[in-house]
mmCIF file of C-alpha atoms and ligand atoms in Angstrom:
data_model
loop_
_atom_site.group_PDB
_atom_site.id
_atom_site.type_symbol
_atom_site.label_atom_id
_atom_site.label_comp_id
_atom_site.label_asym_id
_atom_site.label_seq_id
_atom_site.Cartn_x
_atom_site.Cartn_y
_atom_site.Cartn_z
ATOM 1 C CA MET O 1 207.358 -28.531 184.540
ATOM 2 C CA ARG O 2 206.630 -26.726 181.243
ATOM 3 C CA PHE O 3 203.018 -25.260 180.653
ATOM 4 C CA LEU O 4 201.445 -24.716 177.540
ATOM 5 C CA ILE O 5 197.824 -22.357 178.102
ATOM 6 C CA THR O 6 195.606 -21.293 175.497
ATOM 7 C CA ALA O 7 193.155 -18.229 176.620
ATOM 8 C CA GLY O 8 190.972 -15.328 175.298
ATOM 9 C CA PRO O 9 188.449 -15.228 172.791
ATOM 10 C CA THR O 10 189.436 -15.732 168.908
ATOM 11 C CA ARG O 11 188.288 -12.974 166.411
ATOM 12 C CA GLU O 12 187.556 -14.304 162.941
ATOM 13 C CA PRO O 13 187.420 -11.318 160.235
ATOM 14 C CA LEU O 14 184.566 -10.749 157.938
ATOM 15 C CA ASP O 15 185.708 -7.407 156.653
ATOM 16 C CA PRO O 16 188.756 -4.431 157.930
ATOM 17 C CA ALA O 17 185.546 -3.685 159.900
ATOM 18 C CA ARG O 18 184.096 -6.514 161.652
ATOM 19 C CA TYR O 19 184.880 -9.896 162.967
ATOM 20 C CA LEU O 20 183.156 -13.005 164.799
ATOM 21 C CA THR O 21 183.880 -13.529 168.403
ATOM 22 C CA ASN O 22 182.737 -14.377 171.822
ATOM 23 C CA ARG O 23 182.272 -13.104 175.268
ATOM 24 C CA SER O 24 185.638 -14.487 176.739
ATOM 25 C CA SER O 25 187.601 -12.323 178.569
ATOM 26 C CA GLY O 26 190.552 -14.337 179.147
ATOM 27 C CA ARG O 27 190.487 -14.353 183.083
ATOM 28 C CA MET O 28 190.213 -18.223 183.561
ATOM 29 C CA GLY O 29 192.994 -18.612 181.291
ATOM 30 C CA TYR O 30 195.390 -16.078 182.982
ATOM 31 C CA ALA O 31 194.472 -17.286 186.318
ATOM 32 C CA LEU O 32 196.171 -20.555 185.374
ATOM 33 C CA ALA O 33 198.832 -19.075 183.970
ATOM 34 C CA GLY O 34 199.289 -17.272 187.087
ATOM 35 C CA ALA O 35 199.085 -19.965 189.477
ATOM 36 C CA ALA O 36 200.895 -22.508 187.397
ATOM 37 C CA ARG O 37 204.242 -19.785 187.199
ATOM 38 C CA HIS O 38 203.393 -18.879 190.891
ATOM 39 C CA ASP O 39 204.286 -22.508 191.503
ATOM 40 C CA GLY O 40 207.284 -22.210 190.154
ATOM 41 C CA HIS O 41 206.497 -23.802 186.463
ATOM 42 C CA ASP O 42 207.857 -22.843 182.975
ATOM 43 C CA VAL O 43 204.808 -20.982 181.292
ATOM 44 C CA LEU O 44 203.658 -20.438 177.859
ATOM 45 C CA LEU O 45 200.463 -18.164 177.479
ATOM 46 C CA ILE O 46 198.990 -18.191 173.821
ATOM 47 C CA SER O 47 195.945 -15.935 174.013
ATOM 48 C CA GLY O 48 193.825 -14.446 171.399
ATOM 49 C CA PRO O 49 192.359 -10.381 172.501
ATOM 50 C CA THR O 50 192.092 -9.588 175.547
ATOM 51 C CA THR O 51 192.622 -6.377 177.853
ATOM 52 C CA LEU O 52 194.265 -8.438 180.687
ATOM 53 C CA ASP O 53 197.832 -8.516 181.961
ATOM 54 C CA VAL O 54 199.934 -10.730 181.243
ATOM 55 C CA PRO O 55 201.360 -12.341 184.765
ATOM 56 C CA PRO O 56 204.704 -11.921 185.428
ATOM 57 C CA GLY O 57 207.658 -14.369 184.536
ATOM 58 C CA VAL O 58 205.097 -15.785 181.910
ATOM 59 C CA ASP O 59 206.289 -16.067 178.139
ATOM 60 C CA PHE O 60 203.499 -14.780 175.863
ATOM 61 C CA ILE O 61 202.147 -15.203 172.410
ATOM 62 C CA GLN O 62 199.250 -13.181 171.160
ATOM 63 C CA VAL O 63 197.072 -14.868 168.506
ATOM 64 C CA GLU O 64 193.883 -13.273 166.617
ATOM 65 C CA THR O 65 192.336 -16.486 164.623
ATOM 66 C CA ALA O 66 191.652 -19.977 165.630
ATOM 67 C CA GLN O 67 194.350 -20.740 162.718
ATOM 68 C CA GLN O 68 197.214 -18.652 164.084
ATOM 69 C CA MET O 69 196.379 -20.291 167.953
ATOM 70 C CA TYR O 70 196.395 -23.605 166.302
ATOM 71 C CA ASP O 71 199.818 -22.648 164.529
ATOM 72 C CA ALA O 72 200.939 -21.221 167.563
ATOM 73 C CA VAL O 73 200.348 -24.133 169.927
ATOM 74 C CA ARG O 74 201.607 -27.116 167.119
ATOM 75 C CA ASP O 75 204.499 -24.875 167.012
ATOM 76 C CA MET O 76 205.089 -24.471 170.417
ATOM 77 C CA LEU O 77 204.720 -28.034 171.802
ATOM 78 C CA ASP O 78 208.297 -29.078 172.013
ATOM 79 C CA GLY O 79 209.463 -30.170 175.468
ATOM 80 C CA VAL O 80 206.064 -29.007 177.479
ATOM 81 C CA ASP O 81 204.592 -31.441 180.200
ATOM 82 C CA VAL O 82 201.249 -30.012 180.644
ATOM 83 C CA ALA O 83 198.495 -28.217 177.790
ATOM 84 C CA ILE O 84 195.701 -26.703 179.212
ATOM 85 C CA LEU O 85 193.185 -25.231 176.342
ATOM 86 C CA THR O 86 191.286 -22.977 178.280
ATOM 87 C CA ALA O 87 190.638 -20.358 174.962
ATOM 88 C CA ALA O 88 187.516 -20.163 173.585
ATOM 89 C CA VAL O 89 188.264 -20.854 170.130
ATOM 90 C CA ALA O 90 185.531 -20.065 167.585
ATOM 91 C CA ASP O 91 183.885 -23.193 165.650
ATOM 92 C CA TYR O 92 183.395 -21.418 162.441
ATOM 93 C CA ARG O 93 184.693 -18.467 160.664
ATOM 94 C CA PRO O 94 183.498 -16.813 157.603
ATOM 95 C CA VAL O 95 184.605 -18.404 154.393
ATOM 96 C CA ALA O 96 185.418 -15.377 152.565
ATOM 97 C CA TYR O 97 187.189 -12.061 153.745
ATOM 98 C CA SER O 98 185.855 -9.136 152.175
ATOM 99 C CA GLU O 99 189.144 -7.032 151.444
ATOM 100 C CA GLN O 100 186.231 -3.675 151.447
ATOM 101 C CA LYS O 101 183.800 -3.003 154.009
ATOM 102 C CA ILE O 102 180.717 -5.065 153.525
ATOM 103 C CA LYS O 103 177.575 -2.651 152.298
ATOM 104 C CA LYS O 104 174.402 -3.112 153.286
ATOM 105 C CA GLN O 105 172.229 -5.173 150.513
ATOM 106 C CA GLY O 106 168.508 -5.566 151.258
ATOM 107 C CA GLU O 107 166.465 -6.813 154.891
ATOM 108 C CA ARG O 108 168.435 -10.036 154.672
ATOM 109 C CA MET O 109 172.071 -10.947 154.972
ATOM 110 C CA VAL O 110 173.456 -14.649 154.714
ATOM 111 C CA LEU O 111 176.927 -15.067 156.119
ATOM 112 C CA GLU O 112 178.443 -18.457 155.077
ATOM 113 C CA LEU O 113 180.866 -19.829 157.519
ATOM 114 C CA GLU O 114 183.080 -23.140 157.516
ATOM 115 C CA ARG O 115 184.536 -24.972 160.520
ATOM 116 C CA THR O 116 187.569 -23.698 162.049
ATOM 117 C CA PRO O 117 190.604 -26.526 162.767
ATOM 118 C CA ASP O 118 190.076 -28.045 166.390
ATOM 119 C CA ILE O 119 193.392 -27.490 168.181
ATOM 120 C CA LEU O 120 192.010 -29.663 170.977
ATOM 121 C CA GLY O 121 190.976 -32.247 168.728
ATOM 122 C CA SER O 122 194.377 -32.282 167.190
ATOM 123 C CA MET O 123 196.791 -32.535 170.320
ATOM 124 C CA ARG O 124 196.726 -36.525 170.006
ATOM 125 C CA SER O 125 195.917 -37.146 166.903
ATOM 126 C CA VAL O 126 197.714 -35.027 164.845
ATOM 127 C CA PHE O 127 200.601 -33.292 166.854
ATOM 128 C CA GLY O 128 201.152 -36.848 168.721
ATOM 129 C CA PHE O 129 201.421 -34.552 172.014
ATOM 130 C CA LYS O 130 202.114 -37.067 174.544
ATOM 131 C CA GLY O 131 202.062 -34.931 178.204
ATOM 132 C CA THR O 132 199.037 -34.465 180.327
ATOM 133 C CA LEU O 133 196.462 -33.124 178.300
ATOM 134 C CA ILE O 134 193.520 -30.660 179.849
ATOM 135 C CA GLY O 135 190.525 -29.296 177.835
ATOM 136 C CA PHE O 136 187.787 -27.239 179.104
ATOM 137 C CA ALA O 137 183.995 -28.121 178.103
ATOM 138 C CA ALA O 138 181.768 -24.409 178.190
ATOM 139 C CA GLU O 139 178.329 -26.112 178.326
ATOM 140 C CA THR O 140 174.756 -24.689 178.706
ATOM 141 C CA GLN O 141 173.162 -28.022 180.005
ATOM 142 C CA ASP O 142 174.506 -31.538 181.023
ATOM 143 C CA VAL O 143 177.989 -30.071 181.898
ATOM 144 C CA GLU O 144 179.386 -33.123 183.052
ATOM 145 C CA SER O 145 178.120 -35.837 180.557
ATOM 146 C CA TYR O 146 179.154 -33.166 177.926
ATOM 147 C CA ALA O 147 182.642 -32.792 179.432
ATOM 148 C CA ARG O 148 182.991 -36.629 179.597
ATOM 149 C CA GLY O 149 182.226 -36.865 176.102
ATOM 150 C CA LYS O 150 184.753 -34.353 175.246
ATOM 151 C CA LEU O 151 187.490 -35.906 177.352
ATOM 152 C CA GLU O 152 187.144 -39.779 175.317
ATOM 153 C CA ARG O 153 186.546 -38.146 171.942
ATOM 154 C CA LYS O 154 189.730 -35.624 172.309
ATOM 155 C CA GLN O 155 192.076 -38.267 174.382
ATOM 156 C CA CYS O 156 192.085 -35.685 177.455
ATOM 157 C CA ASP O 157 193.705 -36.505 180.900
ATOM 158 C CA MET O 158 190.909 -34.287 182.174
ATOM 159 C CA VAL O 159 188.495 -31.826 181.480
ATOM 160 C CA VAL O 160 186.884 -28.868 183.337
ATOM 161 C CA GLY O 161 183.438 -28.014 182.760
ATOM 162 C CA ASN O 162 181.734 -25.083 183.485
ATOM 163 C CA ASP O 163 178.335 -24.006 182.799
ATOM 164 C CA VAL O 164 178.198 -20.863 180.795
ATOM 165 C CA SER O 165 174.398 -20.144 180.840
ATOM 166 C CA ARG O 166 175.033 -18.617 184.331
ATOM 167 C CA SER O 167 176.214 -14.943 184.073
ATOM 168 C CA ASP O 168 177.584 -15.289 187.625
ATOM 169 C CA ILE O 169 180.443 -17.527 186.117
ATOM 170 C CA GLY O 170 181.930 -18.944 183.287
ATOM 171 C CA PHE O 171 182.298 -15.927 180.681
ATOM 172 C CA ASP O 172 183.720 -12.762 181.426
ATOM 173 C CA SER O 173 183.004 -12.855 185.364
ATOM 174 C CA ARG O 174 185.573 -13.107 188.410
ATOM 175 C CA GLU O 175 184.427 -16.454 189.507
ATOM 176 C CA ASN O 176 183.662 -19.755 188.455
ATOM 177 C CA GLU O 177 182.214 -23.279 189.396
ATOM 178 C CA VAL O 178 183.630 -26.063 187.588
ATOM 179 C CA VAL O 179 183.337 -30.088 187.337
ATOM 180 C CA LEU O 180 187.009 -31.748 187.062
ATOM 181 C CA VAL O 181 185.996 -34.642 184.815
ATOM 182 C CA PHE O 182 188.775 -37.316 184.872
ATOM 183 C CA PRO O 183 188.654 -41.234 183.292
ATOM 184 C CA ASP O 184 187.604 -42.927 186.539
ATOM 185 C CA HIS O 185 185.922 -40.158 188.828
ATOM 186 C CA VAL O 186 184.600 -36.547 189.081
ATOM 187 C CA GLU O 187 185.068 -33.351 191.352
ATOM 188 C CA TYR O 188 182.904 -30.292 191.866
ATOM 189 C CA LEU O 189 184.544 -27.292 192.908
ATOM 190 C CA GLU O 190 182.336 -25.076 194.570
ATOM 191 C CA LYS O 191 182.046 -21.263 193.390
ATOM 192 C CA ASP O 192 185.162 -19.491 194.118
ATOM 193 C CA THR O 193 187.463 -16.894 191.969
ATOM 194 C CA LYS O 194 189.279 -17.744 188.862
ATOM 195 C CA GLU O 195 192.557 -17.670 191.271
ATOM 196 C CA HIS O 196 191.448 -20.059 193.545
ATOM 197 C CA ILE O 197 189.913 -22.471 190.925
ATOM 198 C CA ALA O 198 192.939 -21.876 188.626
ATOM 199 C CA MET O 199 195.181 -23.026 191.821
ATOM 200 C CA HIS O 200 193.357 -26.658 192.370
ATOM 201 C CA ILE O 201 193.192 -27.186 188.332
ATOM 202 C CA ILE O 202 197.330 -26.781 188.201
ATOM 203 C CA GLU O 203 197.654 -28.873 191.662
ATOM 204 C CA HIS O 204 195.840 -31.759 189.472
ATOM 205 C CA ALA O 205 197.470 -30.858 186.531
ATOM 206 C CA THR O 206 201.233 -31.655 187.962
ATOM 207 C CA ILE O 207 199.903 -35.001 189.485
ATOM 208 C CA ILE O 208 198.320 -36.469 186.790
ATOM 209 C CA ARG O 209 199.623 -39.001 185.033
ATOM 210 C CA PRO O 210 199.399 -38.639 180.897
ATOM 211 C CA LYS O 211 197.795 -41.856 179.181
HETATM 212 O O1 LIG Z 1 187.836 -16.145 179.365
HETATM 213 P P1 LIG Z 1 186.902 -16.184 180.656
HETATM 214 O O2 LIG Z 1 185.951 -14.805 180.358
HETATM 215 O O3 LIG Z 1 187.632 -16.143 181.627
HETATM 216 O O4 LIG Z 1 185.632 -17.173 180.630
HETATM 217 C C1 LIG Z 1 186.367 -18.561 180.425
HETATM 218 C C2 LIG Z 1 185.450 -19.699 179.945
HETATM 219 C C3 LIG Z 1 184.405 -20.090 180.140
HETATM 220 C C4 LIG Z 1 185.824 -19.257 178.433
HETATM 221 C C5 LIG Z 1 186.521 -21.235 180.038
HETATM 222 O O5 LIG Z 1 186.033 -21.554 181.616
HETATM 223 C C6 LIG Z 1 185.875 -22.137 179.208
HETATM 224 O O6 LIG Z 1 184.780 -22.544 179.316
HETATM 225 N N1 LIG Z 1 186.582 -22.261 177.939
HETATM 226 C C7 LIG Z 1 186.453 -23.535 176.959
HETATM 227 C C8 LIG Z 1 186.016 -22.564 175.830
HETATM 228 C C9 LIG Z 1 185.052 -23.259 174.767
HETATM 229 O O7 LIG Z 1 185.235 -22.672 173.533
HETATM 230 O O8 LIG Z 1 184.617 -24.569 174.999
HETATM 231 P P2 LIG Z 1 184.080 -25.492 174.124
HETATM 232 O O9 LIG Z 1 183.155 -26.604 174.896
HETATM 233 O O10 LIG Z 1 183.537 -24.529 172.950
HETATM 234 O O11 LIG Z 1 185.349 -26.397 173.532
HETATM 235 C C10 LIG Z 1 185.673 -27.283 174.053
HETATM 236 C C11 LIG Z 1 187.334 -27.271 174.376
HETATM 237 O O12 LIG Z 1 188.002 -27.385 172.882
HETATM 238 C C12 LIG Z 1 188.336 -26.391 174.890
HETATM 239 O O13 LIG Z 1 189.186 -26.817 175.582
HETATM 240 C C13 LIG Z 1 188.436 -25.241 173.417
HETATM 241 O O14 LIG Z 1 189.673 -24.500 174.262
HETATM 242 C C14 LIG Z 1 188.946 -26.518 172.481
HETATM 243 N N2 LIG Z 1 188.855 -26.036 171.291
HETATM 244 C C15 LIG Z 1 187.214 -25.605 170.628
HETATM 245 C C16 LIG Z 1 187.346 -25.218 169.391
HETATM 246 C C17 LIG Z 1 188.330 -25.116 168.631
HETATM 247 N N3 LIG Z 1 188.311 -25.094 167.316
HETATM 248 N N4 LIG Z 1 189.767 -25.638 169.194
HETATM 249 C C18 LIG Z 1 189.796 -26.094 169.947
HETATM 250 O O15 LIG Z 1 190.909 -26.321 170.850
#
């Protein structure tokens, strides 16, 4: 099967010296890419900036911004059987990019932000993707119910929910503890390394029938 996996954070530039980003290390997405490749699948990893090595045998596209990730996913969907969107894509970006470094002006400053394109939300409705679609939900409360909301709104086959308020799992940690939310049931995976969690997710990904 052919997998497309997104990973890592995006960076939304403000001026030549600054950008908006988040705490994603890329580990969860890279672990998924490694597990899928280990199981003999063709894998394309589309990643924002990380310090990780690309797993051997995995095709790789490096991006920086949400817009670049959106464009890369749209352009590479041909022939993809399973898409897993793990990246922590910025939801907002600065409205204006300043060519010059922004100078200090007074005690307060207001940044104007605009929405970035929703990659997961575009998969079915804009890109017409027909394969198995797996999203992630990074939540700080009611993880299962928010994940179910995303499953339904974004027409996913599975959403992996994780609690990003904890420092021992989720963002920038070696372990995770997730709930797999399917249309008709849920499955809780105990805290484990991201590599082991990834193996379970890939196993499910290969047997789900896309809607
Ligand atoms: O990278 P690590 O340090 O290993 O951390 C892993 C993780 C916490 C980043 C990962 O497990 C995780 O939760 N990834 C999703 C992060 C996220 O942005 O979640 P969200 O609930 O805001 O977004 C929901 C889904 O929409 C995600 O599949 C996301 O990739 C996607 N999305 C979000 C915004 C956007 N503009 N386009 C998208 O496709």
